[in-house]
């Protein structure tokens, strides 16, 4: 059954607001992405989005564009308007001052300072507020913000490249390069908009990576995070040598923080942090909570197999990006992407229901989200 014309119209304007909001990806975090469209007599008279952290909110930008035409207009905003003073005044005050007549808010803001209060303030002022449409799309757009607000953890993206037979390196540890240049460019695009990149010590020892963004406009400078139980990261590795330019932290066992290597890494600019163990490895859940506390909204786990496997075992992954290259590596000792505990039965395995597949150069990209 098709939607009624009015519902279709409201969805269309909200979709426009969502597209605007998405332009803030990588620039507004830890704030949410928000878009706003103002309509009067069937015409868009103002629109805007939250462009950068600390900048004007979407509603204020849109109202500025609308000017006096906002009076009696309908406002479509992807998130409940704020009602508290932060880096900017409350958007509820701006909407009241502009004398708009109706507000469609796609979703409520889980921030305790808002959480329904913005809607109540507007209704008390005589402005009609309707929650929705496109709530599902709005929730998906701000999944990272929602997770940090409600769970105290950053949104986790897992990424790896593998051969057709599921190997991420040869039995000798060689992994450069399984994926193609176009696939690696795609990875740099993701690095350019996340807050942190997480790897294990095996990846550092094997690949000596830089974990930087190359060839893409940098929206956020991602910090590098190393999980290294025995603190084997060498002080001469690329991550340590560039630690004064790009924030780099190593989470290690408490005993390892007092070693000579810890002092050498510290002198290079690397931050050494103690972390509890989960079995024989650094507790990834502890690390994620610490990163969220430092303001990180989303992080990218790039390996190795132990960390990726542990993240999936514990249900910490929200989204995954997998490049499958047309190569065969073979070898029983060649590592696979998920080297954690795994499941005992096929019936226990996760069936991916929202899988998106596309070709990137000669490789195939498998992109999916995990159910929350």
mmCIF file of N, CA, C and O in Angstrom, residues 39-101:
data_model
loop_
_atom_site.group_PDB
_atom_site.id
_atom_site.type_symbol
_atom_site.label_atom_id
_atom_site.label_comp_id
_atom_site.label_asym_id
_atom_site.label_seq_id
_atom_site.Cartn_x
_atom_site.Cartn_y
_atom_site.Cartn_z
ATOM 1 N N UNK A 39 9.949 24.693 5.717
ATOM 2 C CA UNK A 39 9.017 24.728 4.584
ATOM 3 C C UNK A 39 7.838 25.655 4.912
ATOM 4 O O UNK A 39 7.252 25.568 6.000
ATOM 5 N N UNK A 40 7.497 26.498 3.948
ATOM 6 C CA UNK A 40 6.326 27.375 4.107
ATOM 7 C C UNK A 40 5.540 27.390 2.803
ATOM 8 O O UNK A 40 6.109 27.639 1.733
ATOM 9 N N UNK A 41 4.271 27.055 2.920
ATOM 10 C CA UNK A 41 3.376 27.018 1.762
ATOM 11 C C UNK A 41 3.942 26.150 0.640
ATOM 12 O O UNK A 41 3.903 26.508 -0.538
ATOM 13 N N UNK A 42 4.495 24.997 1.042
ATOM 14 C CA UNK A 42 4.968 24.033 0.069
ATOM 15 C C UNK A 42 6.317 24.339 -0.544
ATOM 16 O O UNK A 42 6.756 23.631 -1.466
ATOM 17 N N UNK A 43 7.005 25.381 -0.058
ATOM 18 C CA UNK A 43 8.313 25.741 -0.595
ATOM 19 C C UNK A 43 9.361 25.732 0.508
ATOM 20 O O UNK A 43 9.097 26.154 1.641
ATOM 21 N N UNK A 44 10.556 25.244 0.165
ATOM 22 C CA UNK A 44 11.670 25.275 1.117
ATOM 23 C C UNK A 44 12.186 26.706 1.189
ATOM 24 O O UNK A 44 12.618 27.282 0.178
ATOM 25 N N UNK A 45 12.137 27.281 2.383
ATOM 26 C CA UNK A 45 12.571 28.676 2.559
ATOM 27 C C UNK A 45 13.892 28.766 3.334
ATOM 28 O O UNK A 45 14.493 29.841 3.418
ATOM 29 N N UNK A 46 14.326 27.650 3.901
ATOM 30 C CA UNK A 46 15.588 27.654 4.629
ATOM 31 C C UNK A 46 16.032 26.236 4.916
ATOM 32 O O UNK A 46 15.200 25.342 5.103
ATOM 33 N N UNK A 47 17.333 26.021 4.932
ATOM 34 C CA UNK A 47 17.863 24.709 5.265
ATOM 35 C C UNK A 47 19.302 24.853 5.749
ATOM 36 O O UNK A 47 19.971 25.855 5.470
ATOM 37 N N UNK A 48 19.752 23.845 6.484
ATOM 38 C CA UNK A 48 21.119 23.893 6.993
ATOM 39 C C UNK A 48 21.458 22.627 7.738
ATOM 40 O O UNK A 48 20.604 21.759 7.949
ATOM 41 N N UNK A 49 22.708 22.524 8.139
ATOM 42 C CA UNK A 49 23.152 21.367 8.912
ATOM 43 C C UNK A 49 24.276 21.780 9.846
ATOM 44 O O UNK A 49 24.902 22.836 9.671
ATOM 45 N N UNK A 50 24.504 20.969 10.840
ATOM 46 C CA UNK A 50 25.588 21.202 11.796
ATOM 47 C C UNK A 50 26.894 20.892 11.084
ATOM 48 O O UNK A 50 27.170 19.747 10.757
ATOM 49 N N UNK A 51 27.700 21.902 10.821
ATOM 50 C CA UNK A 51 28.877 21.753 9.964
ATOM 51 C C UNK A 51 30.125 21.294 10.711
ATOM 52 O O UNK A 51 30.949 20.568 10.159
ATOM 53 N N UNK A 52 30.284 21.756 11.943
ATOM 54 C CA UNK A 52 31.498 21.417 12.684
ATOM 55 C C UNK A 52 31.230 21.498 14.172
ATOM 56 O O UNK A 52 30.326 22.220 14.620
ATOM 57 N N UNK A 53 32.017 20.764 14.937
ATOM 58 C CA UNK A 53 31.877 20.764 16.396
ATOM 59 C C UNK A 53 32.097 22.181 16.927
ATOM 60 O O UNK A 53 33.066 22.853 16.577
ATOM 61 N N UNK A 54 31.149 22.640 17.748
ATOM 62 C CA UNK A 54 31.224 23.984 18.308
ATOM 63 C C UNK A 54 30.573 25.039 17.449
ATOM 64 O O UNK A 54 30.425 26.190 17.885
ATOM 65 N N UNK A 55 30.188 24.681 16.214
ATOM 66 C CA UNK A 55 29.564 25.642 15.312
ATOM 67 C C UNK A 55 28.063 25.725 15.510
ATOM 68 O O UNK A 55 27.477 25.039 16.353
ATOM 69 N N UNK A 56 27.429 26.585 14.720
ATOM 70 C CA UNK A 56 25.976 26.777 14.817
ATOM 71 C C UNK A 56 25.237 25.479 14.532
ATOM 72 O O UNK A 56 25.644 24.697 13.674
ATOM 73 N N UNK A 57 24.142 25.263 15.278
ATOM 74 C CA UNK A 57 23.338 24.068 15.068
ATOM 75 C C UNK A 57 22.502 24.207 13.798
ATOM 76 O O UNK A 57 22.301 25.307 13.273
ATOM 77 N N UNK A 58 22.011 23.072 13.318
ATOM 78 C CA UNK A 58 21.297 23.030 12.043
ATOM 79 C C UNK A 58 20.091 23.970 12.027
ATOM 80 O O UNK A 58 19.845 24.662 11.030
ATOM 81 N N UNK A 59 19.316 23.980 13.126
ATOM 82 C CA UNK A 59 18.120 24.817 13.170
ATOM 83 C C UNK A 59 18.461 26.299 13.031
ATOM 84 O O UNK A 59 17.763 27.052 12.332
ATOM 85 N N UNK A 60 19.536 26.724 13.691
ATOM 86 C CA UNK A 60 19.937 28.131 13.646
ATOM 87 C C UNK A 60 20.372 28.511 12.234
ATOM 88 O O UNK A 60 20.024 29.590 11.729
ATOM 89 N N UNK A 61 21.129 27.617 11.579
ATOM 90 C CA UNK A 61 21.565 27.877 10.211
ATOM 91 C C UNK A 61 20.353 27.995 9.281
ATOM 92 O O UNK A 61 20.269 28.909 8.453
ATOM 93 N N UNK A 62 19.414 27.070 9.418
ATOM 94 C CA UNK A 62 18.227 27.079 8.561
ATOM 95 C C UNK A 62 17.353 28.302 8.818
ATOM 96 O O UNK A 62 16.837 28.930 7.880
ATOM 97 N N UNK A 63 17.182 28.666 10.078
ATOM 98 C CA UNK A 63 16.377 29.847 10.420
ATOM 99 C C UNK A 63 17.016 31.123 9.886
ATOM 100 O O UNK A 63 16.322 32.036 9.432
ATOM 101 N N UNK A 64 18.336 31.165 9.925
ATOM 102 C CA UNK A 64 19.045 32.336 9.397
ATOM 103 C C UNK A 64 18.780 32.488 7.897
ATOM 104 O O UNK A 64 18.582 33.596 7.400
ATOM 105 N N UNK A 65 18.747 31.351 7.203
ATOM 106 C CA UNK A 65 18.466 31.399 5.765
ATOM 107 C C UNK A 65 17.023 31.768 5.461
ATOM 108 O O UNK A 65 16.747 32.432 4.467
ATOM 109 N N UNK A 66 16.124 31.344 6.322
ATOM 110 C CA UNK A 66 14.699 31.608 6.092
ATOM 111 C C UNK A 66 14.316 33.038 6.424
ATOM 112 O O UNK A 66 13.432 33.627 5.784
ATOM 113 N N UNK A 67 14.962 33.614 7.435
ATOM 114 C CA UNK A 67 14.633 34.973 7.848
ATOM 115 C C UNK A 67 13.176 35.085 8.274
ATOM 116 O O UNK A 67 12.626 34.176 8.915
ATOM 117 N N UNK A 68 12.491 36.155 7.901
ATOM 118 C CA UNK A 68 11.081 36.342 8.300
ATOM 119 C C UNK A 68 10.138 35.297 7.715
ATOM 120 O O UNK A 68 9.010 35.139 8.207
ATOM 121 N N UNK A 69 10.563 34.572 6.673
ATOM 122 C CA UNK A 69 9.704 33.544 6.080
ATOM 123 C C UNK A 69 9.509 32.349 7.003
ATOM 124 O O UNK A 69 8.663 31.491 6.744
ATOM 125 N N UNK A 70 10.288 32.279 8.084
ATOM 126 C CA UNK A 70 10.135 31.170 9.033
ATOM 127 C C UNK A 70 8.852 31.300 9.851
ATOM 128 O O UNK A 70 8.364 30.309 10.403
ATOM 129 N N UNK A 71 8.294 32.485 9.923
ATOM 130 C CA UNK A 71 7.078 32.698 10.713
ATOM 131 C C UNK A 71 5.935 31.854 10.143
ATOM 132 O O UNK A 71 5.600 31.946 8.960
ATOM 133 N N UNK A 72 5.361 30.994 10.971
ATOM 134 C CA UNK A 72 4.268 30.130 10.561
ATOM 135 C C UNK A 72 4.689 28.932 9.745
ATOM 136 O O UNK A 72 3.848 28.179 9.256
ATOM 137 N N UNK A 73 5.997 28.727 9.577
ATOM 138 C CA UNK A 73 6.503 27.639 8.738
ATOM 139 C C UNK A 73 6.582 26.324 9.500
ATOM 140 O O UNK A 73 6.428 26.266 10.729
ATOM 141 N N UNK A 74 6.816 25.259 8.743
ATOM 142 C CA UNK A 74 6.999 23.922 9.310
ATOM 143 C C UNK A 74 8.482 23.561 9.244
ATOM 144 O O UNK A 74 9.119 23.753 8.201
ATOM 145 N N UNK A 75 8.989 23.033 10.339
ATOM 146 C CA UNK A 75 10.407 22.712 10.444
ATOM 147 C C UNK A 75 10.584 21.198 10.484
ATOM 148 O O UNK A 75 9.911 20.502 11.255
ATOM 149 N N UNK A 76 11.490 20.693 9.653
ATOM 150 C CA UNK A 76 11.836 19.275 9.643
ATOM 151 C C UNK A 76 13.278 19.159 10.141
ATOM 152 O O UNK A 76 14.204 19.666 9.487
ATOM 153 N N UNK A 77 13.458 18.521 11.282
ATOM 154 C CA UNK A 77 14.792 18.407 11.859
ATOM 155 C C UNK A 77 15.044 16.948 12.235
ATOM 156 O O UNK A 77 14.144 16.247 12.705
ATOM 157 N N UNK A 78 16.259 16.472 11.999
ATOM 158 C CA UNK A 78 16.562 15.047 12.167
ATOM 159 C C UNK A 78 16.746 14.632 13.619
ATOM 160 O O UNK A 78 16.776 13.444 13.907
ATOM 161 N N UNK A 79 16.864 15.600 14.526
ATOM 162 C CA UNK A 79 17.048 15.300 15.955
ATOM 163 C C UNK A 79 16.287 16.319 16.774
ATOM 164 O O UNK A 79 16.211 17.503 16.395
ATOM 165 N N UNK A 80 15.737 15.870 17.875
ATOM 166 C CA UNK A 80 15.027 16.757 18.792
ATOM 167 C C UNK A 80 15.854 18.011 19.079
ATOM 168 O O UNK A 80 17.028 17.917 19.457
ATOM 169 N N UNK A 81 15.265 19.205 18.927
ATOM 170 C CA UNK A 81 16.013 20.441 19.190
ATOM 171 C C UNK A 81 16.497 20.519 20.636
ATOM 172 O O UNK A 81 15.792 20.108 21.563
ATOM 173 N N UNK A 82 17.717 21.045 20.808
ATOM 174 C CA UNK A 82 18.286 21.142 22.161
ATOM 175 C C UNK A 82 17.596 22.258 22.936
ATOM 176 O O UNK A 82 17.088 23.229 22.368
ATOM 177 N N UNK A 83 17.599 22.111 24.256
ATOM 178 C CA UNK A 83 16.908 23.078 25.115
ATOM 179 C C UNK A 83 17.813 23.551 26.241
ATOM 180 O O UNK A 83 17.346 24.013 27.277
ATOM 181 N N UNK A 84 19.127 23.435 26.065
ATOM 182 C CA UNK A 84 20.073 23.822 27.114
ATOM 183 C C UNK A 84 21.197 24.649 26.501
ATOM 184 O O UNK A 84 21.438 24.606 25.294
ATOM 185 N N UNK A 85 21.870 25.402 27.350
ATOM 186 C CA UNK A 85 23.013 26.182 26.899
ATOM 187 C C UNK A 85 24.259 25.313 26.906
ATOM 188 O O UNK A 85 24.599 24.701 27.913
ATOM 189 N N UNK A 86 24.927 25.237 25.764
ATOM 190 C CA UNK A 86 26.194 24.531 25.665
ATOM 191 C C UNK A 86 27.181 25.479 25.013
ATOM 192 O O UNK A 86 27.396 26.587 25.501
ATOM 193 N N UNK A 87 27.761 25.053 23.885
ATOM 194 C CA UNK A 87 28.623 25.965 23.136
ATOM 195 C C UNK A 87 27.796 26.993 22.376
ATOM 196 O O UNK A 87 28.323 28.016 21.925
ATOM 197 N N UNK A 88 26.498 26.705 22.210
ATOM 198 C CA UNK A 88 25.576 27.624 21.546
ATOM 199 C C UNK A 88 24.286 27.692 22.359
ATOM 200 O O UNK A 88 23.998 26.796 23.160
ATOM 201 N N UNK A 89 23.467 28.742 22.168
ATOM 202 C CA UNK A 89 22.190 28.839 22.895
ATOM 203 C C UNK A 89 21.227 27.740 22.465
ATOM 204 O O UNK A 89 21.410 27.102 21.426
ATOM 205 N N UNK A 90 20.153 27.507 23.239
ATOM 206 C CA UNK A 90 19.180 26.452 22.900
ATOM 207 C C UNK A 90 18.486 26.707 21.570
ATOM 208 O O UNK A 90 18.066 27.836 21.283
ATOM 209 N N UNK A 91 18.339 25.670 20.773
ATOM 210 C CA UNK A 91 17.622 25.795 19.504
ATOM 211 C C UNK A 91 16.132 26.007 19.733
ATOM 212 O O UNK A 91 15.448 26.579 18.877
ATOM 213 N N UNK A 92 15.615 25.519 20.867
ATOM 214 C CA UNK A 92 14.198 25.727 21.170
ATOM 215 C C UNK A 92 13.881 27.220 21.270
ATOM 216 O O UNK A 92 12.811 27.664 20.835
ATOM 217 N N UNK A 93 14.812 27.998 21.808
ATOM 218 C CA UNK A 93 14.592 29.446 21.914
ATOM 219 C C UNK A 93 14.571 30.092 20.531
ATOM 220 O O UNK A 93 13.758 30.980 20.254
ATOM 221 N N UNK A 94 15.468 29.645 19.667
ATOM 222 C CA UNK A 94 15.520 30.203 18.309
ATOM 223 C C UNK A 94 14.239 29.888 17.539
ATOM 224 O O UNK A 94 13.717 30.743 16.802
ATOM 225 N N UNK A 95 13.717 28.678 17.710
ATOM 226 C CA UNK A 95 12.483 28.293 17.024
ATOM 227 C C UNK A 95 11.294 29.100 17.543
ATOM 228 O O UNK A 95 10.412 29.499 16.765
ATOM 229 N N UNK A 96 11.262 29.325 18.846
ATOM 230 C CA UNK A 96 10.179 30.133 19.418
ATOM 231 C C UNK A 96 10.264 31.574 18.924
ATOM 232 O O UNK A 96 9.246 32.173 18.552
ATOM 233 N N UNK A 97 11.475 32.120 18.913
ATOM 234 C CA UNK A 97 11.648 33.513 18.484
ATOM 235 C C UNK A 97 11.248 33.702 17.022
ATOM 236 O O UNK A 97 10.735 34.764 16.639
ATOM 237 N N UNK A 98 11.482 32.661 16.212
ATOM 238 C CA UNK A 98 11.125 32.746 14.789
ATOM 239 C C UNK A 98 9.641 32.540 14.554
ATOM 240 O O UNK A 98 9.161 32.739 13.434
ATOM 241 N N UNK A 99 8.914 32.103 15.595
ATOM 242 C CA UNK A 99 7.460 31.891 15.533
ATOM 243 C C UNK A 99 7.060 30.854 14.472
ATOM 244 O O UNK A 99 6.120 31.056 13.693
ATOM 245 N N UNK A 100 7.802 29.744 14.442
ATOM 246 C CA UNK A 100 7.408 28.636 13.558
ATOM 247 C C UNK A 100 6.137 28.009 14.129
ATOM 248 O O UNK A 100 5.842 28.142 15.324
ATOM 249 N N UNK A 101 5.386 27.319 13.280
ATOM 250 C CA UNK A 101 4.114 26.768 13.750
ATOM 251 C C UNK A 101 4.182 25.283 14.082
ATOM 252 O O UNK A 101 3.430 24.796 14.930
#
